[in-house]
Amino acid sequence: MTDPRGKVLLLLFLVSTYFSDGARVAAQGTSKHDESCPPVTTAPDFDLELYTSKRWFVHQQAPTQYVPVERNFCVYADYDVLEKKTFPWGYEVSVFNHAENKEGEEFGGPLCAFADDSNNLAKLKVAPCFLPKYLAGPYWVLAYDEKKGYALVSGGQPTIRREGGCTTGEGINDSGLWIFLRTQERNEALIKEARAVAKKFDIDLSVLNDVDHTNCNHNIESNT
């Protein structure tokens, strides 16, 4: 039988590692926060059930600590609203992220999410499922058009002023910028439309890098 003390020690180690990494990155970025960055708004009339109904393919993204630019291949995300909240933390959405490097090595795995504001379901928070909610990081859907098939997602409010605009950090929490399409096939018009929305929010577009889907075989919708 597995020693329960080992499981507890492992959990404490993972929590402390996650928390210390996040605290370190946050501390590094604190001095760069700029109040001139305008507040962003989220997608109006956001339908979480519809948003999570199909796979999203990432076509542009900013580098983060967990997905550096070297892993900008075959990136996608699956979401599913859970029938029953997780125990003990009460997460509401299952998440599965997938990325690869140039050699085809796979990265990612399961995460959990919840709506941080019951009046605004486009403001979610995401974390490994074993972590309590207070350690989760923001995941805000700034723009979403199901008919066109695209979404613009930010890791919270951009607070760091750069030459090209404002951005989030590059750590674990409060980081990231993504352009999602429903299709694995690249659509330059939709990417341009999503980038235009980001520009209206004074978000620095230079942080976005292309994701290569040319040699991927993941065009399967997980929640149909």
mmCIF file of C-alpha atoms in Angstrom:
data_model
loop_
_atom_site.group_PDB
_atom_site.id
_atom_site.type_symbol
_atom_site.label_atom_id
_atom_site.label_comp_id
_atom_site.label_asym_id
_atom_site.label_seq_id
_atom_site.Cartn_x
_atom_site.Cartn_y
_atom_site.Cartn_z
ATOM 1 C CA MET A 1 0.000 0.000 0.000
ATOM 2 C CA THR A 2 1.268 3.484 -0.849
ATOM 3 C CA ASP A 3 2.467 5.475 2.136
ATOM 4 C CA PRO A 4 0.013 8.413 2.514
ATOM 5 C CA ARG A 5 2.780 10.499 4.050
ATOM 6 C CA GLY A 6 4.622 10.313 0.753
ATOM 7 C CA LYS A 7 1.631 11.696 -1.106
ATOM 8 C CA VAL A 8 1.312 14.554 1.374
ATOM 9 C CA LEU A 9 5.000 15.422 1.090
ATOM 10 C CA LEU A 10 4.812 15.327 -2.709
ATOM 11 C CA LEU A 11 1.772 17.613 -2.704
ATOM 12 C CA LEU A 12 3.485 20.065 -0.361
ATOM 13 C CA PHE A 13 6.568 20.049 -2.563
ATOM 14 C CA LEU A 14 4.553 20.726 -5.738
ATOM 15 C CA VAL A 15 2.556 23.506 -4.086
ATOM 16 C CA SER A 16 5.650 25.173 -2.652
ATOM 17 C CA THR A 17 7.483 24.942 -5.984
ATOM 18 C CA TYR A 18 4.555 26.388 -7.929
ATOM 19 C CA PHE A 19 3.999 29.143 -5.394
ATOM 20 C CA SER A 20 7.665 30.114 -5.096
ATOM 21 C CA ASP A 21 8.099 30.242 -8.880
ATOM 22 C CA GLY A 22 5.019 32.416 -9.227
ATOM 23 C CA ALA A 23 6.122 34.690 -6.399
ATOM 24 C CA ARG A 24 9.589 35.035 -7.916
ATOM 25 C CA VAL A 25 8.233 36.001 -11.319
ATOM 26 C CA ALA A 26 5.717 38.396 -9.787
ATOM 27 C CA ALA A 27 8.465 40.046 -7.764
ATOM 28 C CA GLN A 28 10.570 40.488 -10.876
ATOM 29 C CA GLY A 29 7.752 42.240 -12.692
ATOM 30 C CA THR A 30 6.428 44.417 -9.862
ATOM 31 C CA SER A 31 8.666 47.381 -10.634
ATOM 32 C CA LYS A 32 7.562 47.354 -14.276
ATOM 33 C CA HIS A 33 3.846 47.708 -13.643
ATOM 34 C CA ASP A 34 2.543 50.824 -15.319
ATOM 35 C CA GLU A 35 -0.761 52.479 -14.470
ATOM 36 C CA SER A 36 -0.882 53.952 -17.973
ATOM 37 C CA CYS A 37 -1.909 50.542 -19.314
ATOM 38 C CA PRO A 38 -5.644 50.857 -20.051
ATOM 39 C CA PRO A 39 -8.019 48.325 -18.473
ATOM 40 C CA VAL A 40 -9.094 45.627 -20.903
ATOM 41 C CA THR A 41 -12.646 44.354 -21.202
ATOM 42 C CA THR A 42 -13.836 40.816 -21.845
ATOM 43 C CA ALA A 43 -16.055 39.368 -24.545
ATOM 44 C CA PRO A 44 -19.689 40.472 -24.053
ATOM 45 C CA ASP A 45 -22.472 37.897 -23.577
ATOM 46 C CA PHE A 46 -19.884 35.185 -23.147
ATOM 47 C CA ASP A 47 -21.246 31.635 -23.441
ATOM 48 C CA LEU A 48 -18.914 29.319 -21.534
ATOM 49 C CA GLU A 49 -20.723 26.166 -22.647
ATOM 50 C CA LEU A 50 -20.365 27.096 -26.306
ATOM 51 C CA TYR A 51 -16.786 28.276 -25.877
ATOM 52 C CA THR A 52 -15.769 24.921 -24.390
ATOM 53 C CA SER A 53 -17.728 22.805 -26.860
ATOM 54 C CA LYS A 54 -14.917 22.270 -29.381
ATOM 55 C CA ARG A 55 -11.130 22.179 -29.592
ATOM 56 C CA TRP A 56 -9.217 25.436 -29.956
ATOM 57 C CA PHE A 57 -6.029 25.584 -32.022
ATOM 58 C CA VAL A 58 -3.476 28.202 -31.005
ATOM 59 C CA HIS A 59 -2.094 30.093 -34.001
ATOM 60 C CA GLN A 60 -0.222 32.876 -32.237
ATOM 61 C CA GLN A 61 0.954 33.095 -28.639
ATOM 62 C CA ALA A 62 3.311 34.948 -26.341
ATOM 63 C CA PRO A 63 6.069 32.946 -24.658
ATOM 64 C CA THR A 64 5.532 31.943 -21.039
ATOM 65 C CA GLN A 65 7.537 29.980 -18.520
ATOM 66 C CA TYR A 66 5.506 26.836 -19.264
ATOM 67 C CA VAL A 67 5.318 27.259 -23.061
ATOM 68 C CA PRO A 68 8.524 28.872 -24.365
ATOM 69 C CA VAL A 69 8.794 29.759 -28.034
ATOM 70 C CA GLU A 70 10.630 26.491 -28.720
ATOM 71 C CA ARG A 71 7.306 24.696 -28.146
ATOM 72 C CA ASN A 72 5.308 26.627 -30.734
ATOM 73 C CA PHE A 73 4.305 23.535 -32.678
ATOM 74 C CA CYS A 74 0.906 21.788 -32.842
ATOM 75 C CA VAL A 75 -0.492 23.764 -29.916
ATOM 76 C CA TYR A 76 -4.132 23.209 -28.994
ATOM 77 C CA ALA A 77 -6.436 23.342 -25.993
ATOM 78 C CA ASP A 78 -9.492 21.319 -25.012
ATOM 79 C CA TYR A 79 -12.027 22.531 -22.456
ATOM 80 C CA ASP A 80 -15.071 20.904 -20.935
ATOM 81 C CA VAL A 81 -17.562 22.205 -18.369
ATOM 82 C CA LEU A 82 -17.779 19.573 -15.648
ATOM 83 C CA GLU A 83 -21.102 18.136 -14.534
ATOM 84 C CA LYS A 84 -19.811 18.117 -10.981
ATOM 85 C CA LYS A 85 -17.203 20.417 -9.443
ATOM 86 C CA THR A 86 -13.886 18.887 -8.436
ATOM 87 C CA PHE A 87 -13.162 17.952 -4.846
ATOM 88 C CA PRO A 88 -11.856 19.554 -2.707
ATOM 89 C CA TRP A 89 -11.229 22.829 -4.552
ATOM 90 C CA GLY A 90 -14.407 23.110 -6.615
ATOM 91 C CA TYR A 91 -13.056 23.665 -10.127
ATOM 92 C CA GLU A 92 -15.742 23.853 -12.811
ATOM 93 C CA VAL A 93 -13.883 23.312 -16.099
ATOM 94 C CA SER A 94 -11.418 20.664 -17.200
ATOM 95 C CA VAL A 95 -8.533 21.814 -19.390
ATOM 96 C CA PHE A 96 -6.097 19.888 -21.541
ATOM 97 C CA ASN A 97 -3.214 21.749 -23.167
ATOM 98 C CA HIS A 98 -0.943 20.280 -25.832
ATOM 99 C CA ALA A 99 2.263 21.626 -27.365
ATOM 100 C CA GLU A 100 5.257 20.166 -29.166
ATOM 101 C CA ASN A 101 8.783 21.196 -30.019
ATOM 102 C CA LYS A 102 10.432 20.919 -33.427
ATOM 103 C CA GLU A 103 11.449 17.318 -32.758
ATOM 104 C CA GLY A 104 7.845 16.306 -31.994
ATOM 105 C CA GLU A 105 8.333 15.910 -28.242
ATOM 106 C CA GLU A 106 4.996 16.522 -26.519
ATOM 107 C CA PHE A 107 4.314 18.838 -23.579
ATOM 108 C CA GLY A 108 1.274 19.935 -21.607
ATOM 109 C CA GLY A 109 -1.406 17.973 -19.819
ATOM 110 C CA PRO A 110 -4.528 18.417 -17.693
ATOM 111 C CA LEU A 111 -5.418 21.537 -15.756
ATOM 112 C CA CYS A 112 -8.563 22.886 -14.107
ATOM 113 C CA ALA A 113 -10.383 26.205 -14.317
ATOM 114 C CA PHE A 114 -13.193 28.145 -12.697
ATOM 115 C CA ALA A 115 -15.082 31.377 -13.326
ATOM 116 C CA ASP A 116 -13.538 34.007 -11.087
ATOM 117 C CA ASP A 117 -16.571 36.286 -11.413
ATOM 118 C CA SER A 118 -20.062 34.787 -11.517
ATOM 119 C CA ASN A 119 -21.239 37.906 -13.349
ATOM 120 C CA ASN A 120 -18.501 37.629 -15.977
ATOM 121 C CA LEU A 121 -17.796 34.070 -17.090
ATOM 122 C CA ALA A 122 -15.162 35.301 -19.549
ATOM 123 C CA LYS A 123 -12.887 35.921 -16.566
ATOM 124 C CA LEU A 124 -11.568 32.509 -15.613
ATOM 125 C CA LYS A 125 -8.652 31.267 -13.556
ATOM 126 C CA VAL A 126 -6.564 28.199 -14.369
ATOM 127 C CA ALA A 127 -4.220 25.993 -12.339
ATOM 128 C CA PRO A 128 -3.090 22.408 -11.885
ATOM 129 C CA CYS A 129 -6.079 20.578 -10.443
ATOM 130 C CA PHE A 130 -4.314 19.689 -7.194
ATOM 131 C CA LEU A 131 -3.743 23.346 -6.287
ATOM 132 C CA PRO A 132 -6.229 25.486 -4.319
ATOM 133 C CA LYS A 133 -8.014 28.207 -6.237
ATOM 134 C CA TYR A 134 -6.040 31.062 -4.698
ATOM 135 C CA LEU A 135 -2.960 29.860 -6.604
ATOM 136 C CA ALA A 136 -4.738 29.869 -9.982
ATOM 137 C CA GLY A 137 -3.769 32.374 -12.668
ATOM 138 C CA PRO A 138 -6.105 34.606 -14.716
ATOM 139 C CA TYR A 139 -7.369 33.544 -18.125
ATOM 140 C CA TRP A 140 -9.492 36.297 -19.674
ATOM 141 C CA VAL A 141 -11.336 35.928 -22.976
ATOM 142 C CA LEU A 142 -11.089 39.421 -24.454
ATOM 143 C CA ALA A 143 -12.802 38.623 -27.756
ATOM 144 C CA TYR A 144 -14.779 35.635 -28.959
ATOM 145 C CA ASP A 145 -16.776 34.984 -32.114
ATOM 146 C CA GLU A 146 -18.055 31.429 -32.438
ATOM 147 C CA LYS A 147 -19.528 32.015 -35.889
ATOM 148 C CA LYS A 148 -16.206 33.252 -37.268
ATOM 149 C CA GLY A 149 -14.287 30.796 -35.113
ATOM 150 C CA TYR A 150 -11.720 32.834 -33.235
ATOM 151 C CA ALA A 151 -10.887 34.026 -29.721
ATOM 152 C CA LEU A 152 -8.365 36.374 -28.133
ATOM 153 C CA VAL A 153 -7.226 35.359 -24.646
ATOM 154 C CA SER A 154 -4.994 37.183 -22.173
ATOM 155 C CA GLY A 155 -3.434 35.999 -18.944
ATOM 156 C CA GLY A 156 -5.190 38.782 -17.054
ATOM 157 C CA GLN A 157 -4.788 42.540 -17.210
ATOM 158 C CA PRO A 158 -1.676 43.687 -19.105
ATOM 159 C CA THR A 159 0.315 45.844 -16.678
ATOM 160 C CA ILE A 160 3.806 46.078 -18.135
ATOM 161 C CA ARG A 161 4.427 49.020 -20.461
ATOM 162 C CA ARG A 162 6.698 48.353 -23.428
ATOM 163 C CA GLU A 163 7.526 50.330 -26.541
ATOM 164 C CA GLY A 164 4.796 48.617 -28.540
ATOM 165 C CA GLY A 165 2.104 48.694 -25.870
ATOM 166 C CA CYS A 166 1.233 46.840 -22.687
ATOM 167 C CA THR A 167 1.745 43.179 -21.909
ATOM 168 C CA THR A 168 1.440 40.613 -19.168
ATOM 169 C CA GLY A 169 4.470 38.818 -17.723
ATOM 170 C CA GLU A 170 6.230 35.675 -18.940
ATOM 171 C CA GLY A 171 6.031 33.576 -15.777
ATOM 172 C CA ILE A 172 3.369 31.156 -14.587
ATOM 173 C CA ASN A 173 0.493 33.384 -13.480
ATOM 174 C CA ASP A 174 -0.473 36.778 -14.936
ATOM 175 C CA SER A 175 1.198 35.822 -18.188
ATOM 176 C CA GLY A 176 0.350 34.927 -21.755
ATOM 177 C CA LEU A 177 -1.518 36.127 -24.819
ATOM 178 C CA TRP A 178 -3.163 33.768 -27.300
ATOM 179 C CA ILE A 179 -5.035 33.855 -30.599
ATOM 180 C CA PHE A 180 -7.257 30.797 -30.965
ATOM 181 C CA LEU A 181 -8.971 29.479 -34.070
ATOM 182 C CA ARG A 182 -11.430 26.628 -34.286
ATOM 183 C CA THR A 183 -9.541 25.302 -37.293
ATOM 184 C CA GLN A 184 -6.092 23.804 -37.432
ATOM 185 C CA GLU A 185 -5.718 25.468 -40.811
ATOM 186 C CA ARG A 186 -4.340 28.979 -40.544
ATOM 187 C CA ASN A 187 -6.707 31.856 -41.389
ATOM 188 C CA GLU A 188 -4.803 35.108 -41.787
ATOM 189 C CA ALA A 189 -7.966 37.245 -41.904
ATOM 190 C CA LEU A 190 -9.174 35.988 -38.518
ATOM 191 C CA ILE A 191 -5.725 36.309 -36.987
ATOM 192 C CA LYS A 192 -5.562 39.877 -38.251
ATOM 193 C CA GLU A 193 -8.993 40.582 -36.755
ATOM 194 C CA ALA A 194 -7.950 39.228 -33.357
ATOM 195 C CA ARG A 195 -4.720 41.239 -33.460
ATOM 196 C CA ALA A 196 -6.737 44.383 -34.223
ATOM 197 C CA VAL A 197 -8.796 43.811 -31.076
ATOM 198 C CA ALA A 198 -5.615 43.438 -29.044
ATOM 199 C CA LYS A 199 -4.251 46.643 -30.547
ATOM 200 C CA LYS A 200 -7.389 48.532 -29.463
ATOM 201 C CA PHE A 201 -6.559 47.506 -25.903
ATOM 202 C CA ASP A 202 -3.017 48.904 -26.383
ATOM 203 C CA ILE A 203 -1.585 45.397 -26.097
ATOM 204 C CA ASP A 204 1.930 44.917 -27.431
ATOM 205 C CA LEU A 205 1.599 42.671 -30.496
ATOM 206 C CA SER A 206 5.343 42.073 -30.741
ATOM 207 C CA VAL A 207 5.088 39.394 -28.016
ATOM 208 C CA LEU A 208 3.035 37.162 -30.325
ATOM 209 C CA ASN A 209 4.794 34.396 -32.234
ATOM 210 C CA ASP A 210 3.336 32.082 -34.856
ATOM 211 C CA VAL A 211 2.501 28.462 -34.053
ATOM 212 C CA ASP A 212 3.392 25.908 -36.722
ATOM 213 C CA HIS A 213 0.621 23.392 -37.495
ATOM 214 C CA THR A 214 1.947 22.185 -40.840
ATOM 215 C CA ASN A 215 3.028 18.704 -39.726
ATOM 216 C CA CYS A 216 0.416 18.061 -37.036
ATOM 217 C CA ASN A 217 -2.210 15.363 -36.875
ATOM 218 C CA HIS A 218 -4.511 16.544 -34.093
ATOM 219 C CA ASN A 219 -7.549 17.758 -35.992
ATOM 220 C CA ILE A 220 -9.888 15.795 -33.729
ATOM 221 C CA GLU A 221 -12.494 17.544 -31.605
ATOM 222 C CA SER A 222 -12.383 16.042 -28.144
ATOM 223 C CA ASN A 223 -15.730 17.224 -26.814
ATOM 224 C CA THR A 224 -18.138 16.527 -29.663
#
